[in-house]
PDB file of C-alpha atoms and ligand atoms in Angstrom:
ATOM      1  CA  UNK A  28     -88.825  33.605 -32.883  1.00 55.00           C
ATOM      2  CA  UNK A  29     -87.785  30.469 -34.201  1.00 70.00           C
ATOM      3  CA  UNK A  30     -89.294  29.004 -37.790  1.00 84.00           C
ATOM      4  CA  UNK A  31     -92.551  26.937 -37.485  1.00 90.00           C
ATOM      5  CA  UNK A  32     -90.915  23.755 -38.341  1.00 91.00           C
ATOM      6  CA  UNK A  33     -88.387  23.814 -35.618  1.00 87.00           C
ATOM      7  CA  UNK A  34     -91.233  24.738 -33.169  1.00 90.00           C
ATOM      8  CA  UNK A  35     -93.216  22.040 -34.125  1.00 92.00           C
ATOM      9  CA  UNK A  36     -89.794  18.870 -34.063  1.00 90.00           C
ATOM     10  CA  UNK A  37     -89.342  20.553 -30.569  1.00 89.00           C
ATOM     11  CA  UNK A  38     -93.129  19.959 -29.443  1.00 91.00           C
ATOM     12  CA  UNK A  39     -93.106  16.961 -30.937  1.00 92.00           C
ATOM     13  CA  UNK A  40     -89.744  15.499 -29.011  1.00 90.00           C
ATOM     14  CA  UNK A  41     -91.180  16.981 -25.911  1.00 92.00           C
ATOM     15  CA  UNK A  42     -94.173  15.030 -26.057  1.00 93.00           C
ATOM     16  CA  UNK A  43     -92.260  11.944 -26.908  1.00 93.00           C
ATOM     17  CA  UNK A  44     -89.908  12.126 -24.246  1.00 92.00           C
ATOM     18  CA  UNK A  45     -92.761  12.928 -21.793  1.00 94.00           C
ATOM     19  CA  UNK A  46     -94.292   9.346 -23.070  1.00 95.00           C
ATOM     20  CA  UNK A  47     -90.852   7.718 -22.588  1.00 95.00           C
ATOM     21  CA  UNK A  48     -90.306   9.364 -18.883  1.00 94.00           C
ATOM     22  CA  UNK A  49     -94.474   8.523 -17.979  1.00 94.00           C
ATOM     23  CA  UNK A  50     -94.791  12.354 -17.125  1.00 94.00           C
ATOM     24  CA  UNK A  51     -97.927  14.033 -17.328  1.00 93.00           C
ATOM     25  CA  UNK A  52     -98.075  16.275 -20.902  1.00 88.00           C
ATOM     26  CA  UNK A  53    -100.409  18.811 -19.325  1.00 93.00           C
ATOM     27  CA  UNK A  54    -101.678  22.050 -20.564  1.00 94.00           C
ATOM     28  CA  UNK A  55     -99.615  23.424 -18.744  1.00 95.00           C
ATOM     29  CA  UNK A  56     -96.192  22.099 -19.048  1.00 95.00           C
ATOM     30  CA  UNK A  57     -96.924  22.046 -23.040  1.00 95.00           C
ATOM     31  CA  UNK A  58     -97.365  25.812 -22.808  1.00 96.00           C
ATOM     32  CA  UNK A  59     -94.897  26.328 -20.615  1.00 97.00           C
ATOM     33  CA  UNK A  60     -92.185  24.235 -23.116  1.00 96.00           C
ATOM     34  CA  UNK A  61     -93.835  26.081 -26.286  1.00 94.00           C
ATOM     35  CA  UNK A  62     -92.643  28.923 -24.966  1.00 95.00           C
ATOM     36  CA  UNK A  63     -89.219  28.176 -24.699  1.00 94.00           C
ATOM     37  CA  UNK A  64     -89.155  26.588 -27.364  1.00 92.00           C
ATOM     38  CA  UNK A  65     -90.965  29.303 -29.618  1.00 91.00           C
ATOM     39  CA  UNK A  66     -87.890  31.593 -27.962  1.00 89.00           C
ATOM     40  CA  UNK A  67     -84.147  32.020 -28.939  1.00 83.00           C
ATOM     41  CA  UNK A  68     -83.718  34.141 -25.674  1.00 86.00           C
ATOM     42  CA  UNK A  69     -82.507  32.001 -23.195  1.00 93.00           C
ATOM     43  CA  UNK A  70     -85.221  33.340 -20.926  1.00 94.00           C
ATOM     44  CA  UNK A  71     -85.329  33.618 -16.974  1.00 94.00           C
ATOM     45  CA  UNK A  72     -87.986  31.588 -15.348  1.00 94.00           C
ATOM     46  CA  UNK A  73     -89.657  34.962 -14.486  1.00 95.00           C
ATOM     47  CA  UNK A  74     -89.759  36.013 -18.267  1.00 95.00           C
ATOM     48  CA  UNK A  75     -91.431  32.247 -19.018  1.00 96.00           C
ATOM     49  CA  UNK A  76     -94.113  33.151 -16.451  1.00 97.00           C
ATOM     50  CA  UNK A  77     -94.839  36.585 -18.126  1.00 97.00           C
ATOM     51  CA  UNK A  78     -95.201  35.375 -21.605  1.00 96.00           C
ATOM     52  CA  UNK A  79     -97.191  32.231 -20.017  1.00 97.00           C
ATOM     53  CA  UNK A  80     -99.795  34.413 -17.818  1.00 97.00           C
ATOM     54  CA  UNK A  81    -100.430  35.645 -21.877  1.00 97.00           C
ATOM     55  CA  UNK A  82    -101.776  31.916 -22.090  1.00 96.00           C
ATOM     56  CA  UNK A  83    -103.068  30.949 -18.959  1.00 97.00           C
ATOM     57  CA  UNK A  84    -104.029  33.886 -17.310  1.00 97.00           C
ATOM     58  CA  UNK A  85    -104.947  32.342 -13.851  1.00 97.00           C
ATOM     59  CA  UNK A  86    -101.993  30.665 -13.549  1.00 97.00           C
ATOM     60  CA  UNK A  87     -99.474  31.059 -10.449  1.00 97.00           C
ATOM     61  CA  UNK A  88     -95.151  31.902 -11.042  1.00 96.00           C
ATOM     62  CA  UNK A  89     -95.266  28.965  -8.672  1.00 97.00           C
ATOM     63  CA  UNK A  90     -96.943  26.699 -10.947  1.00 96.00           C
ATOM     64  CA  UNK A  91     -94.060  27.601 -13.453  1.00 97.00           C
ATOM     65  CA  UNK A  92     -91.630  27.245 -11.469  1.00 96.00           C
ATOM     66  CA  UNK A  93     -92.539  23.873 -10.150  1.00 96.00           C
ATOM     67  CA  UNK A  94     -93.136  22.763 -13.673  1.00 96.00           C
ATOM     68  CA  UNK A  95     -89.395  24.071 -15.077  1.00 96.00           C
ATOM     69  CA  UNK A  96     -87.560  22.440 -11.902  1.00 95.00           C
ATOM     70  CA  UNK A  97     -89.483  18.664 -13.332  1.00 95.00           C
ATOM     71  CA  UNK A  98     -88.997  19.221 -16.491  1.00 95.00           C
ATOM     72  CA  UNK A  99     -84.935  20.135 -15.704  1.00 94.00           C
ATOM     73  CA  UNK A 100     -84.625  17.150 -13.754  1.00 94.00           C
ATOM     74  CA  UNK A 101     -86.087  15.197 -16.064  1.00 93.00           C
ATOM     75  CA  UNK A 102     -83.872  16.583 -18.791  1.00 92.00           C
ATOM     76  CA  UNK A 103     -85.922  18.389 -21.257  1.00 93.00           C
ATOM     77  CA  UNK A 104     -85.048  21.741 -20.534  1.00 93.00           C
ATOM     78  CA  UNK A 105     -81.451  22.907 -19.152  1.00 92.00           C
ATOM     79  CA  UNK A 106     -79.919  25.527 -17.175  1.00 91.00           C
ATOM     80  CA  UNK A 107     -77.572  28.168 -18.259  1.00 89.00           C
ATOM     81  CA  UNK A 108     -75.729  29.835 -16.194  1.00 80.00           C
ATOM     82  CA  UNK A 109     -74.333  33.534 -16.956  1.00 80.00           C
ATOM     83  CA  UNK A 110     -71.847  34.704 -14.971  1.00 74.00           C
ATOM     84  CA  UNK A 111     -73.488  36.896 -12.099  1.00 78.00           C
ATOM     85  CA  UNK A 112     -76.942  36.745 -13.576  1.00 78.00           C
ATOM     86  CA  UNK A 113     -80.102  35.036 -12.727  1.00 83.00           C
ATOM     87  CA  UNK A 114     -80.886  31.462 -13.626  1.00 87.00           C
ATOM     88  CA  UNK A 115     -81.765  31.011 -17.627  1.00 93.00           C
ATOM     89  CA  UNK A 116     -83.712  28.237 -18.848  1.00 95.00           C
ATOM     90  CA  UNK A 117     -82.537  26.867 -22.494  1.00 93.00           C
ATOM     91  CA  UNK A 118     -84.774  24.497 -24.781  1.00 88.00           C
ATOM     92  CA  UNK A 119     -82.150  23.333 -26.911  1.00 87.00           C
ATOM     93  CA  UNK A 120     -80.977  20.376 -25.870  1.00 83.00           C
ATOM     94  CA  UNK A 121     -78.053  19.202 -28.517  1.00 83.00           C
ATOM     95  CA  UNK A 122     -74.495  19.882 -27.171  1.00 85.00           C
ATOM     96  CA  UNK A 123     -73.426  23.873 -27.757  1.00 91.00           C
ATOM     97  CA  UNK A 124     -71.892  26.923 -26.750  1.00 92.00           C
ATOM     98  CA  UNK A 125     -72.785  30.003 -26.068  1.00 93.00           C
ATOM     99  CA  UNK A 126     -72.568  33.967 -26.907  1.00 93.00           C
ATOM    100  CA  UNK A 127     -73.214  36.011 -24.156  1.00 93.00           C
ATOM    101  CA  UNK A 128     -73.602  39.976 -24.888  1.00 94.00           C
ATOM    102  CA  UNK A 129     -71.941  41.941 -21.563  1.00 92.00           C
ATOM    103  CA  UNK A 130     -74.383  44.515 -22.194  1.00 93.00           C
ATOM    104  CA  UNK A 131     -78.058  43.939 -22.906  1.00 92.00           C
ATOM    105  CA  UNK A 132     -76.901  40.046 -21.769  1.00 90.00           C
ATOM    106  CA  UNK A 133     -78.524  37.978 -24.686  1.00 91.00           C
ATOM    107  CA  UNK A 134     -77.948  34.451 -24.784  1.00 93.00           C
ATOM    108  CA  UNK A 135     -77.255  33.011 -27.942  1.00 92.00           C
ATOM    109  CA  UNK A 136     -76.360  29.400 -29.121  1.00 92.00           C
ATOM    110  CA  UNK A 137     -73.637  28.562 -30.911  1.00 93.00           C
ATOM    111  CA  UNK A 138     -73.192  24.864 -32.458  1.00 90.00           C
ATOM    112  CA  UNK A 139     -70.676  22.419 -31.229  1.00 89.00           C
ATOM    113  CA  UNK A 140     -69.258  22.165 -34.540  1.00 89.00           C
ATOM    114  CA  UNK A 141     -68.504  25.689 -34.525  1.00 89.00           C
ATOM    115  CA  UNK A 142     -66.302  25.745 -31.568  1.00 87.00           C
ATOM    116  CA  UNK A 143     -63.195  23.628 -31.521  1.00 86.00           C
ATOM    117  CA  UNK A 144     -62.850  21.099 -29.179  1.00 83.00           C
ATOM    118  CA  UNK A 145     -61.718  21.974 -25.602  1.00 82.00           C
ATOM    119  CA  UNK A 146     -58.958  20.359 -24.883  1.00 82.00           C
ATOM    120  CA  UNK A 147     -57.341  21.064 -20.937  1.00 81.00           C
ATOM    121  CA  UNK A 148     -53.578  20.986 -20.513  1.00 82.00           C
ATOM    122  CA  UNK A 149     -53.390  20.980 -16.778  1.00 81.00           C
ATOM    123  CA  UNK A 150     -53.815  17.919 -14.582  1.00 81.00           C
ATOM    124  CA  UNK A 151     -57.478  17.856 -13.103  1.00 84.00           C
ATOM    125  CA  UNK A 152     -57.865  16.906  -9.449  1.00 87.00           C
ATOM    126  CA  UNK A 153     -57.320  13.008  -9.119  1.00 87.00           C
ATOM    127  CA  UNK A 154     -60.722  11.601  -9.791  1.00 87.00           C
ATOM    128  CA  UNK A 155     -62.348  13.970 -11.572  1.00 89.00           C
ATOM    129  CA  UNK A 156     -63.731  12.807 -14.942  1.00 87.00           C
ATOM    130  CA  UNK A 157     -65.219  15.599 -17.467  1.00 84.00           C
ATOM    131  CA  UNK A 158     -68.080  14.580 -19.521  1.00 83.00           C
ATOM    132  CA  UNK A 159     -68.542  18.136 -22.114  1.00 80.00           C
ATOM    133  CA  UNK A 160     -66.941  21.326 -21.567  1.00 84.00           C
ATOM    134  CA  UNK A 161     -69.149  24.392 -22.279  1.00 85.00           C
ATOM    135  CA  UNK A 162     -67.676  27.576 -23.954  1.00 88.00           C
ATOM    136  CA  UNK A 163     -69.412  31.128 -22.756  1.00 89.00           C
ATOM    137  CA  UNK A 164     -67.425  33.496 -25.471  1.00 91.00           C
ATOM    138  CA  UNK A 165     -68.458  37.042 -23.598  1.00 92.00           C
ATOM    139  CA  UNK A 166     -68.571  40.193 -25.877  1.00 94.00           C
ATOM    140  CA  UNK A 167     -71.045  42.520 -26.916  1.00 96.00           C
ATOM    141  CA  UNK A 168     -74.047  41.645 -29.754  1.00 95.00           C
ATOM    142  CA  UNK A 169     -74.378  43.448 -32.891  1.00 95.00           C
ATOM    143  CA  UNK A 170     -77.286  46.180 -31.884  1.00 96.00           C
ATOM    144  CA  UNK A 171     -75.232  46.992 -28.674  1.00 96.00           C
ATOM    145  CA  UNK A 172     -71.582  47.133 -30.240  1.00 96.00           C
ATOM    146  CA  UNK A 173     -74.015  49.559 -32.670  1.00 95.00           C
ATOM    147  CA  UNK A 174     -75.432  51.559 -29.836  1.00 95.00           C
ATOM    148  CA  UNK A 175     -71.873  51.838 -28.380  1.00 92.00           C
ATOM    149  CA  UNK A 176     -70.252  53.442 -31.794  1.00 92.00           C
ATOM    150  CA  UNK A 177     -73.111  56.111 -31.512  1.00 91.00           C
ATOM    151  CA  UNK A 178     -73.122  56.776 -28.348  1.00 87.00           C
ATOM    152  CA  UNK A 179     -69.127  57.247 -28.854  1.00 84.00           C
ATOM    153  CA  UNK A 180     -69.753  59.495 -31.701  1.00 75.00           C
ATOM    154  CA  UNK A 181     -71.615  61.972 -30.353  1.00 65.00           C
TER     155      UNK A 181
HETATM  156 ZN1  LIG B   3     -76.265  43.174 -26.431  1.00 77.05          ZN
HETATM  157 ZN1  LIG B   4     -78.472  27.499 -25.643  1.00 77.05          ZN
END
């Protein structure tokens, strides 16, 4: 869980942007952002819908999904990929990196600031023009690397 006060300056974007892009703050969609943004998780659309259905009981993994593909395209959520798993969805929408565990696969941020700049040596195909480069450092999180040592040490 993220602190109150961050909750609240994400809500509070969200419904500013929604003014600026003329979409529809619904129920709905506020929910469904609130949770993301209440969560560090990096969660999977399916995850969004469980802790939604909490919420909005009568409402459809449809409805969510049809709400987190507008409000991606609009730009106030992104998309994370992890290699070889399912779509994540990601609320935090300042340039960063991320931590990915190998084992229990957690998704956590990592500030821009923290990372140094990218830099690519080779030539990139003609034409090609990068706008950010993302860094996914892979590795294991603190309770698995934990679990590991005492599973090892028995
Ligand atoms: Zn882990
Ligand atoms: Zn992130």
């Amino acid at each position: 869980m993220r602190d109150a006060a961050e909750i609240q300056h994400r809500m509070t974007l969200f419904q500013q942007r929604c003014a600026e892009l003329g979409l529809a703050n619904t129920h709905q969609r506020q929910v469904i952002f609130r949770t993301l943004a209440e969560s560090t998780s990096h969660p999977t659309p399916e995850e969004v819908y469980r802790r939604v259905r909490k919420k909005i009981p009568s409402i459809s993994l449809g409805t969510v999904y049809r709400n987190i593909k507008i409000l991606v395209q609009k730009g106030l959520l992104k998309e994370v990929a992890v290699h070889h798993e399912p779509l994540r969805l990601d609320p935090n929408l300042s340039d960063h990196h991320h931590l990915v565990c190998r084992r229990c696969k957690s998704v956590a941020d990592i500030a821009s600031e923290d990372v140094e700049p990218v830099r690519l040596k080779a030539a990139l195909p003609a034409g090609f023009q990068v706008e950010r480069c993302e860094v996914v450092a892979m590795g294991l999180c603190a309770a698995c690397a934990m679990k590991l040592k005492q599973n090892r040490s028995h």
